[in-house]
Coordinates of C-alpha atoms in Angstrom, one line a residue:
Chain A
M1 CA -150.7 54.9 124.7
T2 CA -154.3 54.0 124.3
T3 CA -156.3 55.4 121.4
R4 CA -160.0 56.3 121.3
T5 CA -160.7 53.2 119.2
Q6 CA -159.0 51.0 121.8
K7 CA -161.0 52.6 124.6
V8 CA -164.3 52.2 122.8
A9 CA -163.6 48.6 121.7
A10 CA -162.5 47.6 125.2
S11 CA -165.5 49.3 126.8
V12 CA -167.9 47.4 124.5
A13 CA -166.1 44.1 125.3
V14 CA -166.2 44.7 129.0
A15 CA -169.9 45.6 128.9
V16 CA -170.7 42.4 126.9
V17 CA -168.8 40.3 129.4
A18 CA -170.4 42.0 132.4
V19 CA -173.9 41.6 131.0
Y20 CA -173.3 37.9 130.3
I21 CA -171.9 37.3 133.8
F22 CA -174.9 39.0 135.3
V23 CA -177.4 37.0 133.2
T24 CA -175.8 33.7 133.9
L25 CA -175.4 34.3 137.6
V26 CA -179.1 35.2 137.9
T27 CA -180.0 32.1 135.8
V28 CA -178.1 29.6 137.8
L29 CA -178.7 31.0 141.2
P30 CA -181.8 29.8 143.2
S31 CA -185.0 31.7 142.7
S32 CA -184.9 35.4 142.9
P33 CA -187.4 38.1 141.8
L34 CA -185.3 38.8 138.7
R35 CA -184.8 35.2 137.7
S36 CA -188.0 34.4 135.7
S37 CA -187.7 37.6 133.6
V38 CA -184.0 37.0 132.9
V39 CA -184.6 33.4 132.0
T40 CA -187.5 34.2 129.8
A41 CA -185.5 36.9 128.0
T42 CA -182.4 34.7 127.4
A43 CA -184.1 31.3 126.8
P44 CA -183.7 29.0 125.1
Y45 CA -180.2 29.8 123.7
F46 CA -178.6 30.6 127.0
S47 CA -180.6 28.1 129.1
Q48 CA -178.2 26.1 131.3
K49 CA -178.3 23.9 134.3
W50 CA -175.1 22.4 135.7
N51 CA -176.5 20.1 138.4
V52 CA -175.1 17.2 136.4
F53 CA -175.0 14.0 138.6
A54 CA -175.9 16.4 141.6
P55 CA -176.8 17.1 144.2
S56 CA -177.7 13.4 144.8
I57 CA -176.2 11.3 142.1
M58 CA -178.5 9.2 140.0
K59 CA -178.7 5.6 141.4
T60 CA -181.3 3.9 139.3
N61 CA -181.7 2.5 135.8
T62 CA -185.0 3.6 134.3
E63 CA -186.7 1.6 131.5
F64 CA -189.6 2.1 129.1
V65 CA -191.3 -1.3 128.8
I66 CA -194.3 -1.6 126.4
E67 CA -197.1 -4.0 125.7
A68 CA -199.5 -3.9 122.7
Q69 CA -202.8 -5.4 121.5
W70 CA -204.0 -6.0 118.0
R71 CA -206.9 -7.8 116.4
G72 CA -206.5 -11.5 115.7
D73 CA -207.9 -13.3 112.7
G74 CA -211.2 -13.8 114.5
G75 CA -211.4 -10.2 115.5
E76 CA -210.4 -10.9 119.1
L77 CA -207.8 -8.7 120.9
V78 CA -204.4 -10.4 121.0
K79 CA -202.0 -9.2 123.8
S80 CA -198.3 -9.1 123.2
D81 CA -195.4 -9.8 125.7
W82 CA -193.7 -7.0 127.5
V83 CA -190.8 -5.5 125.5
S84 CA -188.2 -3.1 126.9
V85 CA -187.6 -0.3 124.5
T86 CA -184.8 1.0 126.6
G87 CA -183.2 -2.4 126.7
I88 CA -183.1 -2.5 123.0
E89 CA -181.9 1.1 122.5
Q90 CA -179.1 0.6 125.0
Q91 CA -177.7 -2.3 123.1
S92 CA -175.8 0.6 121.4
V93 CA -173.8 1.1 124.6
P94 CA -171.6 -1.9 125.5
G95 CA -168.4 -2.1 123.5
H96 CA -168.8 1.4 121.9
A97 CA -166.4 4.0 123.2
M98 CA -168.7 6.7 122.0
P99 CA -172.2 5.2 121.8
S100 CA -175.0 6.5 119.5
R101 CA -177.2 9.0 121.2
I102 CA -180.1 6.4 120.9
Q103 CA -178.9 5.3 124.4
K104 CA -180.7 8.3 125.8
S105 CA -184.0 8.4 123.9
S106 CA -186.4 6.4 126.0
W107 CA -184.3 6.7 129.1
N108 CA -184.6 10.4 129.1
A109 CA -188.2 10.3 128.0
M110 CA -189.0 8.1 131.0
L111 CA -187.1 10.4 133.4
A112 CA -189.2 13.3 132.2
Y113 CA -192.4 11.3 132.3
Y114 CA -191.7 10.1 135.8
G115 CA -191.0 13.6 137.0
R116 CA -194.4 14.7 135.7
Y117 CA -196.1 11.7 137.2
V118 CA -194.8 12.3 140.7
A119 CA -195.8 16.0 140.4
L120 CA -199.5 14.8 140.4
N121 CA -201.2 14.0 143.7
E122 CA -202.0 10.4 144.7
Q123 CA -205.6 10.5 143.5
Q124 CA -204.5 11.9 140.1
R125 CA -201.9 9.3 139.8
E126 CA -204.5 6.6 140.3
V127 CA -206.5 8.1 137.5
V128 CA -203.6 8.2 135.0
R129 CA -202.6 4.6 135.8
D130 CA -206.1 3.6 134.5
T131 CA -206.9 3.2 130.9
F132 CA -207.7 6.2 128.7
I133 CA -210.1 4.2 126.5
E134 CA -214.0 4.6 126.4
R135 CA -216.8 3.1 124.4
D136 CA -217.6 5.0 121.2
G137 CA -221.4 4.2 121.4
E138 CA -221.3 2.1 118.2
G139 CA -220.0 -1.1 119.8
G140 CA -216.3 -0.1 119.5
Y141 CA -213.8 1.8 121.5
R142 CA -212.0 5.2 121.2
A143 CA -209.5 7.3 123.0
K144 CA -210.8 9.4 125.8
P145 CA -210.7 13.0 124.5
P146 CA -208.3 15.3 126.4
A147 CA -210.9 17.8 127.7
P148 CA -213.0 15.5 129.9
L149 CA -209.8 13.8 131.0
I150 CA -208.4 17.1 132.2
E151 CA -211.7 17.9 133.9
Q152 CA -211.6 14.5 135.7
L153 CA -208.1 15.2 137.0
E154 CA -208.9 18.8 138.0
A155 CA -211.9 17.6 139.9
V156 CA -209.7 15.7 142.3
D157 CA -209.7 17.3 145.7
G158 CA -206.8 19.6 146.5
T159 CA -206.1 20.6 142.8
D160 CA -205.2 24.2 142.6
A161 CA -204.3 26.5 139.7
A162 CA -200.6 25.4 139.8
A163 CA -201.6 21.7 139.7
Q164 CA -203.6 22.3 136.5
G165 CA -200.3 23.0 134.7
D166 CA -198.9 19.8 136.0
I167 CA -202.0 17.9 134.7
V168 CA -201.5 19.3 131.1
R169 CA -197.8 18.7 131.2
F170 CA -198.3 15.1 132.3
L171 CA -201.0 14.4 129.6
R172 CA -198.9 15.9 126.9
Y173 CA -196.0 13.5 127.7
D174 CA -198.5 10.6 128.1
Y175 CA -199.7 11.4 124.5
M176 CA -196.1 11.5 123.3
L177 CA -195.3 8.1 124.9
K178 CA -198.4 6.6 123.3
E179 CA -197.1 7.7 119.8
Y180 CA -193.6 6.4 120.7
A181 CA -194.9 3.0 121.9
T182 CA -197.2 2.7 118.9
D183 CA -194.4 3.3 116.4
F184 CA -192.2 0.9 118.2
A185 CA -194.8 -1.8 118.7
T186 CA -196.0 -1.7 115.1
A187 CA -192.4 -2.3 113.9
Y188 CA -191.5 -4.8 116.6
F189 CA -194.7 -7.0 116.3
G190 CA -195.4 -6.3 112.7
K191 CA -199.1 -5.9 113.4
P192 CA -201.7 -3.1 113.1
I193 CA -201.6 -2.0 116.8
E194 CA -204.9 -1.1 118.4
R195 CA -203.9 -0.5 122.0
V196 CA -200.6 0.1 123.8
R197 CA -199.6 0.4 127.5
W198 CA -196.4 0.7 129.2
K199 CA -194.6 0.4 132.5
L200 CA -191.9 2.4 134.1
V201 CA -189.3 0.1 135.6
R202 CA -186.6 1.4 137.9
T203 CA -183.8 -0.9 139.1
R204 CA -181.3 0.2 141.6
P205 CA -177.8 -1.5 141.8
N206 CA -176.6 -2.2 145.3
D207 CA -175.2 0.7 147.4
F208 CA -171.5 1.2 147.8
D209 CA -171.3 -0.6 151.1
H210 CA -173.0 -3.7 149.5
R211 CA -171.3 -3.6 146.1
F212 CA -169.7 -7.0 146.5
D213 CA -172.9 -8.7 147.6
E214 CA -174.4 -11.3 145.3
Q215 CA -177.9 -10.6 146.6
Q216 CA -179.8 -7.6 145.1
Q217 CA -180.3 -5.0 147.8
F218 CA -183.3 -3.4 146.2
D219 CA -186.4 -4.8 144.4
P220 CA -187.3 -3.2 141.1
Y221 CA -189.8 -0.4 141.3
T222 CA -192.6 -0.6 138.7
V223 CA -195.5 1.6 137.7
T224 CA -197.8 0.2 135.2
F225 CA -200.0 2.6 133.2
G226 CA -203.3 1.7 131.6
W227 CA -204.2 1.0 128.0
R228 CA -204.1 3.8 125.5
H229 CA -206.1 3.7 122.3
V230 CA -204.2 4.0 119.0
D231 CA -206.1 6.2 116.7
D232 CA -203.6 6.9 113.9
V233 CA -201.7 4.9 111.3
V234 CA -198.0 4.7 111.4
D235 CA -196.6 6.1 108.1
P236 CA -194.5 3.7 106.1
E237 CA -191.4 5.9 106.2
T238 CA -191.4 6.0 110.0
L239 CA -192.0 2.2 110.1
A240 CA -189.0 1.7 107.8
V241 CA -186.8 3.7 110.2
Y242 CA -188.0 1.6 113.2
D243 CA -187.5 -1.6 111.3
D244 CA -184.0 -0.5 110.4
M245 CA -183.2 0.3 114.0
L246 CA -184.5 -3.0 115.2
K247 CA -182.3 -4.8 112.8
R248 CA -179.3 -3.1 114.4
Y249 CA -180.3 -3.4 118.1
G250 CA -183.3 -5.7 118.3
P251 CA -183.5 -9.3 119.4
T252 CA -182.8 -10.5 115.8
S253 CA -179.8 -8.2 115.2
Chain B
M1 CA -141.4 49.0 159.4
N2 CA -143.1 50.9 156.6
Q3 CA -146.3 49.0 155.9
P4 CA -147.1 50.1 152.3
N5 CA -143.5 49.3 151.2
A6 CA -143.8 45.8 152.8
S7 CA -147.1 45.2 151.0
R8 CA -145.5 46.2 147.7
R9 CA -142.7 43.7 148.3
L10 CA -145.1 40.9 149.2
L11 CA -147.3 41.6 146.1
P12 CA -144.8 42.8 143.5
A13 CA -146.9 41.5 140.6
L14 CA -150.0 43.4 141.4
P15 CA -150.4 46.7 139.4
E16 CA -151.3 50.0 141.0
P17 CA -155.1 50.4 140.9
R18 CA -154.9 53.5 138.7
Q19 CA -153.0 51.4 136.1
V20 CA -155.7 48.7 135.9
P21 CA -157.9 50.3 133.2
A22 CA -154.9 51.0 130.9
L23 CA -153.6 47.4 131.4
L24 CA -157.1 46.0 130.7
I25 CA -157.5 48.1 127.5
G26 CA -154.1 47.1 126.4
W27 CA -154.7 43.4 127.1
L28 CA -158.0 43.4 125.3
T29 CA -157.0 45.4 122.2
R30 CA -153.3 45.2 121.3
S31 CA -152.9 41.6 120.3
K32 CA -154.8 38.3 120.3
H33 CA -154.4 36.0 123.2
A34 CA -154.7 32.2 123.5
T35 CA -154.2 31.8 119.7
F36 CA -152.8 28.3 120.0
S37 CA -155.6 27.3 122.5
L38 CA -158.3 28.7 120.2
S39 CA -156.8 26.8 117.2
F40 CA -156.7 23.6 119.3
L41 CA -160.3 24.2 120.4
R42 CA -161.3 24.6 116.8
I43 CA -159.8 21.2 115.9
I44 CA -161.3 19.5 118.9
Y45 CA -164.8 20.9 118.3
G46 CA -164.6 20.0 114.6
G47 CA -163.5 16.5 115.6
I48 CA -166.3 16.1 118.1
I49 CA -169.0 17.1 115.7
L50 CA -167.6 14.8 113.0
A51 CA -167.3 11.9 115.4
F52 CA -170.8 12.6 116.8
L53 CA -172.3 12.6 113.3
A54 CA -170.5 9.4 112.4
T55 CA -171.6 7.5 115.5
N56 CA -175.2 8.6 115.0
V57 CA -175.4 8.3 111.2
A58 CA -177.3 5.0 111.2
D59 CA -179.8 6.2 113.8
R60 CA -180.2 9.8 112.5
H61 CA -183.8 9.4 111.3
Y62 CA -184.8 7.6 114.5
L63 CA -183.3 10.3 116.7
W64 CA -184.0 13.5 114.8
G65 CA -185.8 12.7 111.6
V66 CA -189.1 11.4 110.4
A67 CA -189.3 8.7 113.1
S68 CA -189.0 11.2 115.9
Q69 CA -192.3 13.0 115.3
W70 CA -193.4 11.8 118.7
V71 CA -191.2 14.3 120.4
E72 CA -192.6 17.3 118.6
P73 CA -195.3 18.3 121.2
E74 CA -192.5 19.1 123.6
A75 CA -189.8 20.1 121.1
K76 CA -191.9 22.8 119.4
R77 CA -192.6 24.4 122.8
R78 CA -189.0 25.2 123.5
G79 CA -189.2 28.5 121.5
W80 CA -186.2 28.1 119.2
I81 CA -186.2 30.6 116.4
G82 CA -187.0 29.5 112.9
L83 CA -183.3 29.8 111.8
F84 CA -182.5 26.8 114.0
Q85 CA -185.6 24.8 113.0
I86 CA -185.5 24.9 109.2
A87 CA -182.4 22.8 108.6
F88 CA -183.4 19.5 110.1
P89 CA -187.2 19.0 109.3
K90 CA -188.9 15.9 110.6
D91 CA -191.2 15.6 107.6
D92 CA -188.6 15.6 104.8
A93 CA -186.0 12.8 105.0
A94 CA -184.1 14.0 101.9
L95 CA -183.7 17.5 103.1
F96 CA -182.7 16.2 106.5
D97 CA -180.0 14.0 105.0
L98 CA -178.8 17.0 102.9
S99 CA -178.5 19.1 106.1
Y100 CA -176.7 16.2 107.9
A101 CA -174.2 16.1 105.0
I102 CA -173.8 19.8 105.0
L103 CA -173.2 19.8 108.8
A104 CA -170.5 17.1 108.3
I105 CA -168.8 19.2 105.6
L106 CA -168.9 22.3 107.7
A107 CA -167.4 20.4 110.6
L108 CA -164.6 19.2 108.4
L109 CA -163.9 22.7 107.0
F110 CA -164.0 24.0 110.6
L111 CA -161.5 21.3 111.7
I112 CA -159.0 22.1 108.9
G113 CA -159.6 25.8 109.4
W114 CA -160.7 26.9 106.0
Q115 CA -162.5 30.2 105.8
T116 CA -163.2 29.9 109.5
R117 CA -164.7 33.4 109.8
F118 CA -167.6 32.3 107.5
V119 CA -167.8 28.6 108.3
T120 CA -168.1 29.2 112.1
P121 CA -171.5 30.9 112.1
L122 CA -172.9 28.4 109.5
L123 CA -171.6 25.5 111.6
L124 CA -173.3 27.1 114.7
V125 CA -176.7 27.3 112.9
F126 CA -176.6 23.7 111.6
W127 CA -175.1 22.2 114.9
V128 CA -177.6 24.0 117.1
G129 CA -180.4 23.1 114.7
L130 CA -179.6 19.4 115.1
A131 CA -178.9 19.4 118.8
T132 CA -182.1 21.2 119.6
N133 CA -184.3 19.2 117.3
S134 CA -185.2 16.8 120.1
T135 CA -185.8 17.2 123.8
V136 CA -184.6 13.8 125.0
L137 CA -181.1 13.6 123.5
T138 CA -179.2 16.6 124.7
N139 CA -176.6 16.7 127.4
G140 CA -174.2 19.1 129.0
G141 CA -171.7 18.8 126.1
D142 CA -174.3 20.0 123.7
T143 CA -175.2 22.9 125.9
I144 CA -171.6 24.0 126.5
M145 CA -170.8 23.7 122.7
R146 CA -173.9 25.7 121.8
I147 CA -173.1 28.6 124.1
T148 CA -169.4 28.8 123.4
L149 CA -169.7 28.4 119.7
L150 CA -171.7 31.6 119.7
F151 CA -168.7 33.4 121.4
L152 CA -166.3 31.7 119.0
V153 CA -168.0 33.3 116.0
V154 CA -166.0 36.4 116.8
A155 CA -162.8 34.7 117.8
D156 CA -159.7 34.1 115.7
L157 CA -159.7 30.3 115.5
S158 CA -157.3 29.9 112.6
Q159 CA -154.0 31.4 113.6
H160 CA -152.4 28.0 113.7
W161 CA -152.7 24.5 112.2
S162 CA -155.2 25.7 109.6
V163 CA -155.6 26.1 105.9
D164 CA -156.3 29.8 106.5
A165 CA -152.9 30.2 108.2
W166 CA -151.2 28.3 105.4
L167 CA -152.8 30.4 102.8
R168 CA -151.9 33.6 104.6
R169 CA -148.3 32.5 104.7
R170 CA -148.3 31.8 101.0
G171 CA -150.3 34.8 99.8
A172 CA -149.1 38.4 99.4
R173 CA -150.1 40.8 102.1
Q174 CA -152.9 43.2 101.1
V175 CA -152.0 46.9 101.4
R176 CA -154.8 48.8 103.1
P177 CA -155.1 52.4 104.4
L178 CA -153.4 52.6 107.8
W179 CA -156.3 54.0 109.7
R180 CA -158.6 51.3 108.4
G181 CA -156.2 48.6 109.1
V182 CA -155.5 49.7 112.7
I183 CA -159.1 50.1 113.5
A184 CA -160.0 46.7 112.0
E185 CA -157.1 45.1 113.8
T186 CA -158.1 46.6 117.2
V187 CA -161.7 45.5 116.7
K188 CA -160.6 42.0 115.7
N189 CA -158.2 41.7 118.6
T190 CA -160.8 42.9 121.1
A191 CA -163.5 40.6 119.7
S192 CA -161.3 37.5 119.8
N193 CA -160.0 38.3 123.3
A194 CA -163.6 38.9 124.6
A195 CA -164.6 35.5 123.2
V196 CA -161.7 34.0 125.2
V197 CA -162.8 35.8 128.4
L198 CA -166.4 34.6 127.8
C199 CA -165.4 31.0 127.2
A200 CA -163.1 31.1 130.3
Y201 CA -165.9 32.5 132.4
Q202 CA -168.3 29.9 131.1
I203 CA -166.1 27.0 132.1
M204 CA -165.6 28.5 135.5
L205 CA -169.4 28.9 135.9
V206 CA -169.9 25.3 135.0
Y207 CA -167.3 24.0 137.4
V208 CA -168.3 26.2 140.4
N209 CA -172.0 25.8 139.9
S210 CA -171.7 22.0 139.5
A211 CA -169.3 21.7 142.5
I212 CA -171.7 23.7 144.7
Y213 CA -174.6 21.3 143.7
K214 CA -172.4 18.3 144.4
L215 CA -171.4 19.5 147.8
S216 CA -175.0 19.4 148.9
G217 CA -175.2 15.7 147.9
V218 CA -174.4 13.0 150.5
E219 CA -172.5 10.7 148.1
W220 CA -170.3 13.5 146.9
R221 CA -169.4 14.4 150.5
D222 CA -168.8 10.8 151.6
G223 CA -166.7 10.0 148.5
T224 CA -168.8 7.3 147.0
A225 CA -170.4 9.2 144.0
F226 CA -167.9 7.9 141.5
Y227 CA -169.1 4.3 142.2
Y228 CA -172.7 5.2 141.4
S229 CA -171.8 6.7 138.1
L230 CA -170.1 3.5 137.1
V231 CA -173.1 1.1 137.7
L232 CA -175.8 2.7 135.6
D233 CA -176.4 0.8 132.3
V234 CA -176.5 3.9 130.2
F235 CA -173.0 4.9 131.2
R236 CA -171.2 1.6 130.8
P237 CA -169.6 1.4 127.4
F238 CA -167.1 -1.1 128.8
P239 CA -168.8 -2.9 131.7
A240 CA -165.7 -4.9 132.7
L241 CA -163.6 -1.8 132.9
S242 CA -166.3 0.0 135.0
D243 CA -166.6 -3.0 137.3
L244 CA -162.8 -3.1 137.7
A245 CA -162.7 0.7 138.5
W246 CA -165.1 0.5 141.5
Q247 CA -163.3 -2.4 143.1
W248 CA -160.7 -0.2 144.6
D249 CA -162.1 1.9 147.5
V250 CA -159.3 4.5 147.5
G251 CA -159.6 5.1 143.8
V252 CA -163.4 5.7 144.2
F253 CA -162.8 8.1 147.1
V254 CA -160.0 10.0 145.4
A255 CA -161.8 10.4 142.1
T256 CA -164.9 11.7 143.9
F257 CA -163.2 14.2 146.1
L258 CA -160.9 15.5 143.4
S259 CA -163.7 16.0 141.0
V260 CA -165.6 18.2 143.5
W261 CA -162.8 20.2 144.9
V262 CA -160.8 20.9 141.7
Q263 CA -164.0 22.1 140.2
L264 CA -164.9 24.3 143.1
L265 CA -161.5 25.8 143.4
F266 CA -160.7 26.0 139.7
P267 CA -161.1 29.9 139.5
L268 CA -158.6 30.3 142.3
L269 CA -156.2 27.6 141.1
V270 CA -155.8 29.1 137.6
L271 CA -154.5 32.4 139.1
W272 CA -151.0 31.1 139.9
R273 CA -148.9 29.1 137.4
P274 CA -147.9 26.1 139.5
T275 CA -151.5 25.5 140.8
R276 CA -152.8 26.2 137.3
I277 CA -150.7 23.4 135.9
A278 CA -151.8 21.1 138.7
A279 CA -155.5 22.0 138.3
L280 CA -155.3 21.5 134.5
I281 CA -153.6 18.1 134.9
V282 CA -156.2 16.9 137.4
I283 CA -159.2 18.2 135.5
L284 CA -157.9 16.9 132.1
G285 CA -157.6 13.5 133.9
M286 CA -161.1 13.8 135.2
H287 CA -162.5 14.5 131.7
L288 CA -160.5 11.7 130.2
G289 CA -162.0 9.4 132.8
I290 CA -165.5 10.6 132.1
G291 CA -165.0 9.9 128.4
L292 CA -163.4 6.5 129.0
F293 CA -165.7 5.2 131.8
L294 CA -169.0 6.9 130.9
G295 CA -168.7 7.2 127.2
L296 CA -169.4 10.9 127.3
W297 CA -166.7 11.8 124.9
P298 CA -168.3 14.9 123.2
F299 CA -168.8 16.5 126.7
S300 CA -165.3 15.5 127.9
L301 CA -163.5 16.7 124.8
A302 CA -165.4 20.0 124.7
M303 CA -164.5 20.6 128.3
I304 CA -160.8 19.7 127.7
A305 CA -160.7 22.1 124.8
L306 CA -162.1 24.9 126.9
D307 CA -159.8 24.1 129.8
L308 CA -156.8 24.5 127.6
L309 CA -157.8 28.1 127.0
F310 CA -155.9 28.7 130.2
V311 CA -152.6 27.7 128.6
R312 CA -150.7 30.7 127.3
D313 CA -149.2 30.9 123.8
S314 CA -145.7 31.0 125.2
S315 CA -146.4 27.7 127.0
W316 CA -147.8 26.1 123.9
R317 CA -144.6 27.1 122.0
R318 CA -142.5 25.6 124.7
M319 CA -144.6 22.4 124.7
L320 CA -144.5 22.1 120.9
A321 CA -140.8 22.7 120.8
W322 CA -140.2 20.1 123.5
G323 CA -142.6 17.7 121.7
L324 CA -140.7 18.1 118.4
S325 CA -137.4 17.6 120.1
A326 CA -138.8 14.4 121.8
V327 CA -140.0 13.1 118.5
K328 CA -136.7 13.8 116.8
A329 CA -134.9 12.1 119.6
L330 CA -137.2 9.1 119.4
V331 CA -136.8 8.9 115.6
G332 CA -133.0 9.2 116.1
A333 CA -133.0 6.4 118.6
V334 CA -135.3 4.1 116.5
R335 CA -133.9 4.7 113.1
P336 CA -130.7 2.6 113.6
L337 CA -132.9 -0.4 114.3
F338 CA -134.4 -0.2 110.8
T339 CA -131.3 0.9 108.9
D340 CA -129.7 -1.6 106.6
R341 CA -126.4 -2.3 108.2
R342 CA -124.6 -3.4 105.0
P343 CA -122.2 -0.8 103.6
A344 CA -124.2 1.7 101.5
P345 CA -123.0 2.6 98.0
K346 CA -123.3 6.3 99.0
P347 CA -122.7 8.1 102.3
A348 CA -125.9 8.0 104.4
A349 CA -125.1 11.5 105.7
T350 CA -127.0 13.2 102.9
T351 CA -130.4 11.7 104.0
S352 CA -129.9 12.3 107.7
G353 CA -128.8 15.8 106.9
V354 CA -132.0 16.6 105.1
G355 CA -134.0 15.1 107.9
A356 CA -132.1 17.1 110.5
A357 CA -132.5 20.3 108.5
A358 CA -136.3 19.7 108.2
G359 CA -136.4 19.1 111.9
V360 CA -134.6 22.3 112.7
A361 CA -136.9 24.2 110.2
A362 CA -140.0 22.7 111.9
T363 CA -138.7 23.7 115.3
A364 CA -138.0 27.2 114.1
A365 CA -141.5 27.4 112.6
V366 CA -143.0 26.5 116.0
A367 CA -140.8 28.9 117.8
Q368 CA -141.9 31.7 115.5
P369 CA -145.6 32.5 115.8
D370 CA -147.6 33.0 112.6
S371 CA -147.1 36.5 111.5
G372 CA -150.1 36.7 109.2
R373 CA -152.4 38.6 111.5

């Protein structure tokens, strides 16, 4: 025989389960009028996307490759070689059953950055592949401020209100990568870095039907971005962490 | 032929519709279900977090600490409440390390099942705090653990293989007023069972949702997707093993098709015992493969632990009893190989008798569920 307590307890449990099922189904289903309000109300804790390796499985390796400039003894700009941040971070993978999560750092960052880059139109992409450096009026250089940069990108033909969000989202990630590249380059080259730039390199292994071929089926796809001005000093604590990481995974490890 | 009677004969296990509410209330409130599975899940989750912290300990400041400031413009826009943000600051390495150590201790306490009711919510706060500190490091394993850990806060995770259970067996029972005890027991049972239902639903959601996405991808339909997952640098912990795995066409096709169809049909397959066993075996194999070939052990083990929620307590008891018998038989077979064959000064029967008695006692302990509930 069921008691009142049992009925109340079971009713609450069923209600909670029902609400959760409703919320998640609305969240994972394609767009519906309810979706945005439900997602807003339940994010970020219950945010979830289960399109892992789907619908089209990932087929390319994505790399974050950086280059830096610093002032030489004579005050001239010295340019470094290209260095693959992703290549160094992914030294953590081979031979480790459960690799350090460092394997995903620049790899995921470049996937997000690339997604925001392709959201721009062709003319905007051309602008962001250029340098973000300008003369400071005193014979030196400085970073282009964000406001005129946004204006320049918004002035491109065909930019609507939705595209303005894409511009800001791209520039925010671009700024983050500038910081990431600066920290990394400062530790890697051991110099006070004045400018950084990077390229996104995507390499695709042969398709299934050509998996035994010696010859590479696809050429690497590279997008090189322009120079970014470094306007802040890397703090010693951060530098020490990067130095330590490079000792483990870097070329001298 | 009388149609209703024929239907009843064909579907004898189905209850009358009017009985369903009472059966549901009874199932939810009278006793706790999946107690062995929940205890196993507790051990696996604790182990995952400990292994995760150990493998990332050298890189912790690079990934989440002072050297990860660059990710803040995105991370702070995610809208996480302050509770999850205070534990792992990016501007205080000492506090970060303290929180890292506390998280490791909480994971250990969770694994051994000490004060689980209090440790679980604390573990949730610290674990989610770390996992959400960056936007470039999370994966599906972090998401599934974040969501299910919240449900598990109200589940009874320490019925078996835990310090709590050991202490309950040793300690005297507390005498409480009957009405209070019954109400508390009903609420506890219902909360724990609701957590089981929510976790079971969550895993089905993951599988079905993921399978539907996969079916709309060409490589999943033509059976070659498994190959592509093996050739990306980021998912090649053992490159030689990965390269060996994709050499065999049939293996690639079977692995691809099974991973899609077992996921898609999982909610149906778990309804009938024989298909449930088959589905669990295939899906456990799939997750072990993901762990071994792709190095995604936290995700794989979390999914395995959740899959095993579909194993009943009675099945666990049978499996454990069988396991103990097998171990005893193995020990019995191996022992003579290491026994000194010279005549012993005293009869050896005394030692083997103690061992046999201990074995019987252990089997009996498994056959009897913990009564401290």
